[in-house]
PDB file of C-alpha atoms in Angstrom:
ATOM      1  CA  MET A  14      15.557  -5.736  12.250  1.00 48.00           C
ATOM      2  CA  GLY A  15      15.024  -2.505  14.167  1.00 50.00           C
ATOM      3  CA  LYS A  16      11.695  -1.396  15.508  1.00 60.00           C
ATOM      4  CA  PRO A  17       9.794   0.461  12.763  1.00 68.00           C
ATOM      5  CA  HIS A  18       9.066   4.146  13.244  1.00 78.00           C
ATOM      6  CA  GLY A  19       5.415   5.086  13.397  1.00 92.00           C
ATOM      7  CA  ARG A  20       3.757   7.626  11.114  1.00 95.00           C
ATOM      8  CA  TYR A  21       0.409   9.334  10.959  1.00 94.00           C
ATOM      9  CA  GLU A  22      -1.702   8.586   7.898  1.00 92.00           C
ATOM     10  CA  LEU A  23      -4.716  10.625   6.806  1.00 89.00           C
ATOM     11  CA  LYS A  24      -6.856   9.334   3.944  1.00 89.00           C
ATOM     12  CA  HIS A  25      -9.537  11.323   2.140  1.00 88.00           C
ATOM     13  CA  TYR A  26     -12.075  10.486  -0.521  1.00 87.00           C
ATOM     14  CA  ILE A  27     -11.753  13.059  -3.285  1.00 89.00           C
ATOM     15  CA  ASN A  28     -13.228  13.485  -6.757  1.00 89.00           C
ATOM     16  CA  TYR A  29     -11.663  13.977 -10.174  1.00 91.00           C
ATOM     17  CA  ALA A  30     -11.921  17.772  -9.946  1.00 89.00           C
ATOM     18  CA  ASP A  31      -9.958  17.607  -6.674  1.00 90.00           C
ATOM     19  CA  VAL A  32      -7.283  15.521  -8.395  1.00 91.00           C
ATOM     20  CA  VAL A  33      -6.866  18.121 -11.142  1.00 91.00           C
ATOM     21  CA  GLU A  34      -6.667  20.941  -8.594  1.00 91.00           C
ATOM     22  CA  LEU A  35      -4.175  19.152  -6.349  1.00 93.00           C
ATOM     23  CA  LYS A  36      -1.952  18.237  -9.302  1.00 93.00           C
ATOM     24  CA  SER A  37      -1.693  21.935 -10.134  1.00 92.00           C
ATOM     25  CA  ARG A  38      -1.023  23.050  -6.541  1.00 93.00           C
ATOM     26  CA  LEU A  39       1.239  20.381  -5.062  1.00 95.00           C
ATOM     27  CA  PRO A  40       4.245  20.950  -7.382  1.00 94.00           C
ATOM     28  CA  LEU A  41       4.394  24.544  -6.108  1.00 94.00           C
ATOM     29  CA  VAL A  42       5.397  23.437  -2.607  1.00 95.00           C
ATOM     30  CA  ALA A  43       6.495  19.780  -2.819  1.00 96.00           C
ATOM     31  CA  ARG A  44       8.713  17.804  -5.162  1.00 94.00           C
ATOM     32  CA  SER A  45       7.660  14.789  -7.159  1.00 92.00           C
ATOM     33  CA  ASP A  46       8.620  11.412  -5.717  1.00 88.00           C
ATOM     34  CA  GLU A  47      11.845   9.994  -7.170  1.00 84.00           C
ATOM     35  CA  ASN A  48      10.012   6.894  -8.394  1.00 80.00           C
ATOM     36  CA  SER A  49       7.764   8.901 -10.699  1.00 83.00           C
ATOM     37  CA  VAL A  50       8.084   8.233 -14.425  1.00 79.00           C
ATOM     38  CA  ASP A  51       8.668  11.563 -16.183  1.00 78.00           C
ATOM     39  CA  GLY A  52       7.102  13.270 -13.178  1.00 75.00           C
ATOM     40  CA  LYS A  53       3.712  11.718 -13.946  1.00 85.00           C
ATOM     41  CA  GLY A  54       3.581   8.997 -11.311  1.00 94.00           C
ATOM     42  CA  TYR A  55       3.968   5.242 -11.381  1.00 96.00           C
ATOM     43  CA  ARG A  56       2.057   1.973 -11.280  1.00 96.00           C
ATOM     44  CA  VAL A  57       1.790   0.105  -7.968  1.00 97.00           C
ATOM     45  CA  LYS A  58       0.841  -3.560  -7.766  1.00 98.00           C
ATOM     46  CA  SER A  59       0.290  -5.238  -4.395  1.00 98.00           C
ATOM     47  CA  LEU A  60      -0.616  -8.804  -3.492  1.00 98.00           C
ATOM     48  CA  TYR A  61      -2.263  -9.031  -0.077  1.00 96.00           C
ATOM     49  CA  PHE A  62      -2.273 -12.003   2.295  1.00 97.00           C
ATOM     50  CA  ASP A  63      -5.236 -13.122   4.360  1.00 95.00           C
ATOM     51  CA  ASN A  64      -6.514 -16.338   5.931  1.00 92.00           C
ATOM     52  CA  TYR A  65      -9.620 -18.450   5.322  1.00 90.00           C
ATOM     53  CA  ASN A  66     -11.563 -16.311   7.826  1.00 87.00           C
ATOM     54  CA  ASP A  67     -10.517 -13.088   6.054  1.00 85.00           C
ATOM     55  CA  LYS A  68      -8.925 -11.898   9.289  1.00 86.00           C
ATOM     56  CA  ALA A  69      -7.151  -8.874   7.783  1.00 86.00           C
ATOM     57  CA  LEU A  70     -10.257  -7.810   5.877  1.00 82.00           C
ATOM     58  CA  MET A  71     -12.592  -8.104   8.870  1.00 83.00           C
ATOM     59  CA  GLU A  72     -10.192  -6.316  11.208  1.00 83.00           C
ATOM     60  CA  LYS A  73     -10.083  -3.414   8.761  1.00 82.00           C
ATOM     61  CA  ILE A  74     -13.857  -3.291   8.315  1.00 78.00           C
ATOM     62  CA  ASN A  75     -14.424  -3.459  12.080  1.00 80.00           C
ATOM     63  CA  GLY A  76     -11.730  -0.883  12.875  1.00 78.00           C
ATOM     64  CA  VAL A  77      -9.795  -3.204  15.166  1.00 82.00           C
ATOM     65  CA  ASN A  78      -6.965  -1.508  17.038  1.00 82.00           C
ATOM     66  CA  GLY A  79      -3.664  -3.344  16.694  1.00 85.00           C
ATOM     67  CA  ARG A  80      -4.374  -4.810  13.248  1.00 90.00           C
ATOM     68  CA  GLU A  81      -1.808  -5.900  10.662  1.00 93.00           C
ATOM     69  CA  LYS A  82      -1.534  -7.083   7.070  1.00 95.00           C
ATOM     70  CA  PHE A  83       1.186  -8.545   4.872  1.00 98.00           C
ATOM     71  CA  ARG A  84       1.672  -7.820   1.190  1.00 98.00           C
ATOM     72  CA  LEU A  85       4.051  -8.202  -1.712  1.00 99.00           C
ATOM     73  CA  ARG A  86       4.616  -5.066  -3.768  1.00 98.00           C
ATOM     74  CA  LEU A  87       6.284  -4.046  -7.009  1.00 97.00           C
ATOM     75  CA  TYR A  88       6.338  -0.903  -9.122  1.00 96.00           C
ATOM     76  CA  ASN A  89       5.723  -0.388 -12.843  1.00 94.00           C
ATOM     77  CA  ASN A  90       5.554  -4.196 -13.209  1.00 95.00           C
ATOM     78  CA  ASP A  91       9.313  -4.343 -12.590  1.00 96.00           C
ATOM     79  CA  THR A  92       9.972  -7.774 -11.057  1.00 97.00           C
ATOM     80  CA  SER A  93      13.635  -7.004 -10.368  1.00 97.00           C
ATOM     81  CA  LEU A  94      12.604  -5.326  -7.097  1.00 96.00           C
ATOM     82  CA  ILE A  95       9.849  -7.040  -5.111  1.00 98.00           C
ATOM     83  CA  ARG A  96       9.140  -5.972  -1.562  1.00 98.00           C
ATOM     84  CA  LEU A  97       7.594  -7.983   1.230  1.00 99.00           C
ATOM     85  CA  GLU A  98       5.917  -5.570   3.620  1.00 98.00           C
ATOM     86  CA  LYS A  99       4.050  -5.738   6.889  1.00 97.00           C
ATOM     87  CA  LYS A 100       1.712  -2.826   7.635  1.00 95.00           C
ATOM     88  CA  SER A 101       0.352  -2.487  11.147  1.00 94.00           C
ATOM     89  CA  LYS A 102      -1.702   0.122  12.950  1.00 91.00           C
ATOM     90  CA  LYS A 103      -2.072   0.778  16.650  1.00 90.00           C
ATOM     91  CA  ASN A 104      -3.631   3.744  18.433  1.00 88.00           C
ATOM     92  CA  GLY A 105      -3.959   5.645  15.173  1.00 86.00           C
ATOM     93  CA  ILE A 106      -0.277   5.336  14.245  1.00 93.00           C
ATOM     94  CA  SER A 107       0.867   3.265  11.257  1.00 94.00           C
ATOM     95  CA  TYR A 108       4.033   1.182  11.082  1.00 95.00           C
ATOM     96  CA  LYS A 109       5.710  -0.512   8.143  1.00 96.00           C
ATOM     97  CA  GLU A 110       8.412  -3.174   7.989  1.00 97.00           C
ATOM     98  CA  SER A 111       9.936  -4.134   4.663  1.00 97.00           C
ATOM     99  CA  THR A 112      12.427  -6.466   3.043  1.00 98.00           C
ATOM    100  CA  THR A 113      13.068  -7.662  -0.504  1.00 98.00           C
ATOM    101  CA  ILE A 114      12.653 -11.025  -2.199  1.00 98.00           C
ATOM    102  CA  SER A 115      13.744 -12.156  -5.644  1.00 98.00           C
ATOM    103  CA  GLU A 116      11.408 -12.961  -8.519  1.00 98.00           C
ATOM    104  CA  GLU A 117      12.220 -16.660  -8.171  1.00 98.00           C
ATOM    105  CA  GLU A 118      11.531 -16.582  -4.417  1.00 98.00           C
ATOM    106  CA  CYS A 119       8.252 -14.811  -5.110  1.00 98.00           C
ATOM    107  CA  ARG A 120       7.324 -17.409  -7.718  1.00 98.00           C
ATOM    108  CA  ARG A 121       7.975 -20.223  -5.254  1.00 98.00           C
ATOM    109  CA  LEU A 122       5.837 -18.466  -2.669  1.00 97.00           C
ATOM    110  CA  LEU A 123       2.949 -18.092  -5.129  1.00 97.00           C
ATOM    111  CA  ASP A 124       3.271 -21.788  -5.972  1.00 97.00           C
ATOM    112  CA  GLY A 125       2.690 -22.667  -2.315  1.00 96.00           C
ATOM    113  CA  ASP A 126       6.305 -23.289  -1.333  1.00 97.00           C
ATOM    114  CA  PHE A 127       6.330 -20.972   1.669  1.00 95.00           C
ATOM    115  CA  ALA A 128       9.418 -22.698   3.083  1.00 95.00           C
ATOM    116  CA  VAL A 129      11.289 -20.257   0.841  1.00 97.00           C
ATOM    117  CA  LEU A 130      10.617 -17.647   3.516  1.00 97.00           C
ATOM    118  CA  LYS A 131      12.347 -19.759   6.142  1.00 95.00           C
ATOM    119  CA  GLU A 132      15.400 -20.038   3.908  1.00 95.00           C
ATOM    120  CA  LYS A 133      15.753 -16.237   3.852  1.00 93.00           C
ATOM    121  CA  GLU A 134      16.851 -16.088   7.511  1.00 88.00           C
ATOM    122  CA  ASN A 135      15.154 -12.712   7.797  1.00 95.00           C
ATOM    123  CA  ASP A 136      12.950 -11.683  10.734  1.00 97.00           C
ATOM    124  CA  LEU A 137      10.065 -10.421   8.606  1.00 98.00           C
ATOM    125  CA  CYS A 138      10.186 -13.451   6.316  1.00 98.00           C
ATOM    126  CA  MET A 139      10.227 -15.746   9.338  1.00 98.00           C
ATOM    127  CA  GLU A 140       7.214 -13.974  10.820  1.00 98.00           C
ATOM    128  CA  LEU A 141       5.230 -14.419   7.613  1.00 98.00           C
ATOM    129  CA  TYR A 142       6.381 -18.049   7.350  1.00 98.00           C
ATOM    130  CA  THR A 143       5.144 -18.716  10.888  1.00 97.00           C
ATOM    131  CA  LYS A 144       1.783 -17.074  10.216  1.00 96.00           C
ATOM    132  CA  MET A 145       1.370 -18.901   6.917  1.00 96.00           C
ATOM    133  CA  ARG A 146       1.982 -22.152   8.751  1.00 95.00           C
ATOM    134  CA  PHE A 147      -0.042 -21.583  11.920  1.00 95.00           C
ATOM    135  CA  GLN A 148      -2.606 -18.909  10.951  1.00 94.00           C
ATOM    136  CA  GLN A 149      -3.102 -20.156   7.383  1.00 95.00           C
ATOM    137  CA  LEU A 150      -2.198 -16.825   5.775  1.00 96.00           C
ATOM    138  CA  ARG A 151      -2.146 -17.141   1.994  1.00 96.00           C
ATOM    139  CA  PRO A 152      -1.786 -14.783  -0.998  1.00 96.00           C
ATOM    140  CA  LYS A 153      -5.336 -13.565  -1.564  1.00 95.00           C
ATOM    141  CA  ASN A 154      -5.892 -10.580  -3.820  1.00 96.00           C
ATOM    142  CA  ILE A 155      -4.052  -8.274  -6.223  1.00 97.00           C
ATOM    143  CA  VAL A 156      -4.643  -4.528  -6.011  1.00 96.00           C
ATOM    144  CA  ASP A 157      -3.161  -2.432  -8.813  1.00 97.00           C
ATOM    145  CA  TYR A 158      -3.388   1.366  -9.185  1.00 97.00           C
ATOM    146  CA  TRP A 159      -1.756   4.530 -10.511  1.00 96.00           C
ATOM    147  CA  ARG A 160      -0.006   6.692  -7.899  1.00 97.00           C
ATOM    148  CA  GLU A 161       1.225  10.251  -8.063  1.00 96.00           C
ATOM    149  CA  ALA A 162       3.410  11.069  -5.078  1.00 96.00           C
ATOM    150  CA  TYR A 163       4.968  14.206  -3.639  1.00 96.00           C
ATOM    151  CA  VAL A 164       7.358  14.711  -0.739  1.00 96.00           C
ATOM    152  CA  TYR A 165       8.050  17.617   1.596  1.00 96.00           C
ATOM    153  CA  PRO A 166      11.093  17.399   3.904  1.00 94.00           C
ATOM    154  CA  ALA A 167       9.767  19.122   7.044  1.00 93.00           C
ATOM    155  CA  GLY A 168       7.779  16.552   8.974  1.00 92.00           C
ATOM    156  CA  ASN A 169       8.887  13.891   6.471  1.00 94.00           C
ATOM    157  CA  VAL A 170       5.619  14.432   4.606  1.00 97.00           C
ATOM    158  CA  ARG A 171       4.522  12.208   1.743  1.00 96.00           C
ATOM    159  CA  ILE A 172       1.375  12.997  -0.237  1.00 97.00           C
ATOM    160  CA  THR A 173      -0.127  10.504  -2.671  1.00 97.00           C
ATOM    161  CA  LEU A 174      -2.982  10.593  -5.158  1.00 96.00           C
ATOM    162  CA  ASP A 175      -4.223   7.096  -6.033  1.00 96.00           C
ATOM    163  CA  HIS A 176      -6.665   6.304  -8.821  1.00 95.00           C
ATOM    164  CA  ASP A 177      -7.379   3.843 -11.649  1.00 95.00           C
ATOM    165  CA  ILE A 178      -7.666   1.103  -9.026  1.00 95.00           C
ATOM    166  CA  ARG A 179      -7.930  -2.447 -10.370  1.00 96.00           C
ATOM    167  CA  THR A 180      -8.067  -5.893  -8.806  1.00 96.00           C
ATOM    168  CA  SER A 181      -7.748  -9.617  -9.483  1.00 95.00           C
ATOM    169  CA  GLN A 182      -7.926 -12.850  -7.505  1.00 94.00           C
ATOM    170  CA  ASN A 183      -5.469 -14.483  -9.907  1.00 96.00           C
ATOM    171  CA  ILE A 184      -2.467 -14.413  -7.596  1.00 96.00           C
ATOM    172  CA  HIS A 185      -0.118 -15.773 -10.276  1.00 96.00           C
ATOM    173  CA  GLY A 186      -0.850 -12.635 -12.272  1.00 96.00           C
ATOM    174  CA  PHE A 187       1.190 -10.647  -9.754  1.00 98.00           C
ATOM    175  CA  LEU A 188       4.382 -11.276 -11.723  1.00 97.00           C
ATOM    176  CA  ARG A 189       2.785 -10.812 -15.155  1.00 94.00           C
ATOM    177  CA  ALA A 190       2.386  -7.379 -16.711  1.00 91.00           C
ATOM    178  CA  GLY A 191      -0.517  -8.438 -18.933  1.00 89.00           C
ATOM    179  CA  THR A 192      -2.795  -9.808 -16.220  1.00 90.00           C
ATOM    180  CA  VAL A 193      -6.468  -8.941 -16.745  1.00 92.00           C
ATOM    181  CA  LEU A 194      -7.594  -6.738 -13.858  1.00 95.00           C
ATOM    182  CA  VAL A 195     -11.114  -5.661 -12.921  1.00 95.00           C
ATOM    183  CA  PRO A 196     -11.466  -1.864 -12.590  1.00 95.00           C
ATOM    184  CA  ILE A 197     -12.986  -0.283  -9.479  1.00 92.00           C
ATOM    185  CA  PRO A 198     -14.350   2.922 -11.031  1.00 91.00           C
ATOM    186  CA  GLY A 199     -14.879   6.325  -9.480  1.00 89.00           C
ATOM    187  CA  ILE A 200     -12.452   6.028  -6.568  1.00 90.00           C
ATOM    188  CA  TYR A 201      -9.829   8.716  -5.973  1.00 92.00           C
ATOM    189  CA  ILE A 202      -7.863   8.749  -2.737  1.00 93.00           C
ATOM    190  CA  LEU A 203      -5.697  11.483  -1.259  1.00 94.00           C
ATOM    191  CA  GLU A 204      -3.322  10.193   1.402  1.00 94.00           C
ATOM    192  CA  VAL A 205      -1.065  12.299   3.610  1.00 95.00           C
ATOM    193  CA  LYS A 206       1.638  10.623   5.693  1.00 96.00           C
ATOM    194  CA  TYR A 207       3.854  12.458   8.158  1.00 96.00           C
ATOM    195  CA  ASN A 208       5.881  12.023  11.313  1.00 93.00           C
ATOM    196  CA  GLY A 209       5.331  14.215  14.351  1.00 85.00           C
ATOM    197  CA  PHE A 210       3.683  17.224  12.723  1.00 90.00           C
ATOM    198  CA  LEU A 211       2.017  18.335   9.507  1.00 93.00           C
ATOM    199  CA  PRO A 212       3.370  21.697   8.248  1.00 95.00           C
ATOM    200  CA  GLU A 213       0.737  24.398   7.788  1.00 93.00           C
ATOM    201  CA  ILE A 214       1.795  24.989   4.188  1.00 94.00           C
ATOM    202  CA  ILE A 215       0.938  21.376   3.328  1.00 94.00           C
ATOM    203  CA  ARG A 216      -2.265  21.467   5.351  1.00 90.00           C
ATOM    204  CA  GLY A 217      -3.288  24.524   3.361  1.00 90.00           C
ATOM    205  CA  VAL A 218      -2.412  23.096  -0.045  1.00 91.00           C
ATOM    206  CA  VAL A 219      -4.367  19.892   0.474  1.00 89.00           C
ATOM    207  CA  SER A 220      -7.181  21.735   2.303  1.00 78.00           C
ATOM    208  CA  LEU A 221      -7.617  18.924   4.806  1.00 56.00           C
ATOM    209  CA  SER A 222     -10.297  20.760   6.766  1.00 54.00           C
ATOM    210  CA  SER A 223     -12.680  20.561   3.803  1.00 54.00           C
ATOM    211  CA  ARG A 224     -12.283  16.844   3.203  1.00 62.00           C
ATOM    212  CA  ARG A 225     -13.657  13.879   5.081  1.00 61.00           C
ATOM    213  CA  VAL A 226     -11.065  11.637   6.713  1.00 62.00           C
ATOM    214  CA  THR A 227     -11.845   8.024   5.876  1.00 64.00           C
ATOM    215  CA  ALA A 228     -10.628   4.572   6.842  1.00 61.00           C
ATOM    216  CA  PHE A 229     -10.654   3.567   3.170  1.00 65.00           C
ATOM    217  CA  SER A 230      -8.640   0.479   2.287  1.00 77.00           C
ATOM    218  CA  LYS A 231      -7.857  -0.424  -1.314  1.00 79.00           C
ATOM    219  CA  TYR A 232      -7.572  -4.063  -0.239  1.00 78.00           C
ATOM    220  CA  ALA A 233     -11.008  -3.989   1.412  1.00 77.00           C
ATOM    221  CA  ALA A 234     -12.544  -2.226  -1.604  1.00 74.00           C
ATOM    222  CA  ALA A 235     -11.069  -4.849  -3.929  1.00 78.00           C
ATOM    223  CA  ARG A 236     -12.441  -7.703  -1.815  1.00 74.00           C
ATOM    224  CA  ILE A 237     -16.023  -6.467  -1.562  1.00 67.00           C
ATOM    225  CA  ILE A 238     -16.738  -5.339  -5.140  1.00 61.00           C
TER     226      ILE A 238
END
């Protein structure tokens, strides 16, 4: 597995009026993400790992440099493509490593059979296996939300609007579309990801100067409600 490329990530609290405005402006300069359903966005469901000391949660709350978190992720409740991802952040730059696992492998993992990761013979799976064994990482919390995403080629920019955030501690509900999830009301997040530079046209459209950059984490919000 090659070394992941780092990206800058800016997150902003916004309100519903901002969402409406951005949805009218962004299509003028950026194209809708290819995963969008009829151009209206898509559902994201993530299952985050943490240990008995809530290491990932506390590192996020305390703003620790060099922090990391593991998660499983699927889209639109489609279990035919499940990603295992590791997100890490160091010196303000975010990194992501990713691989795929099957629904059956995911089911075994949720049932506590984490040796399935060792069988994959994949670097990322082996890292999670090791940390599940020696750091007691375990599946902890589901975070589910609606995402509208736009991309702009220069600077490899990706802009997302996340809302209708919901959560559950029923980890086995990750693979079930009908799982009951607890809503986290009133939260709208604008996120801008880019490589070396952020084009002025995008900076202008999202009006970053008028919005407060935040260290908001959907996982942390789901854990402390």
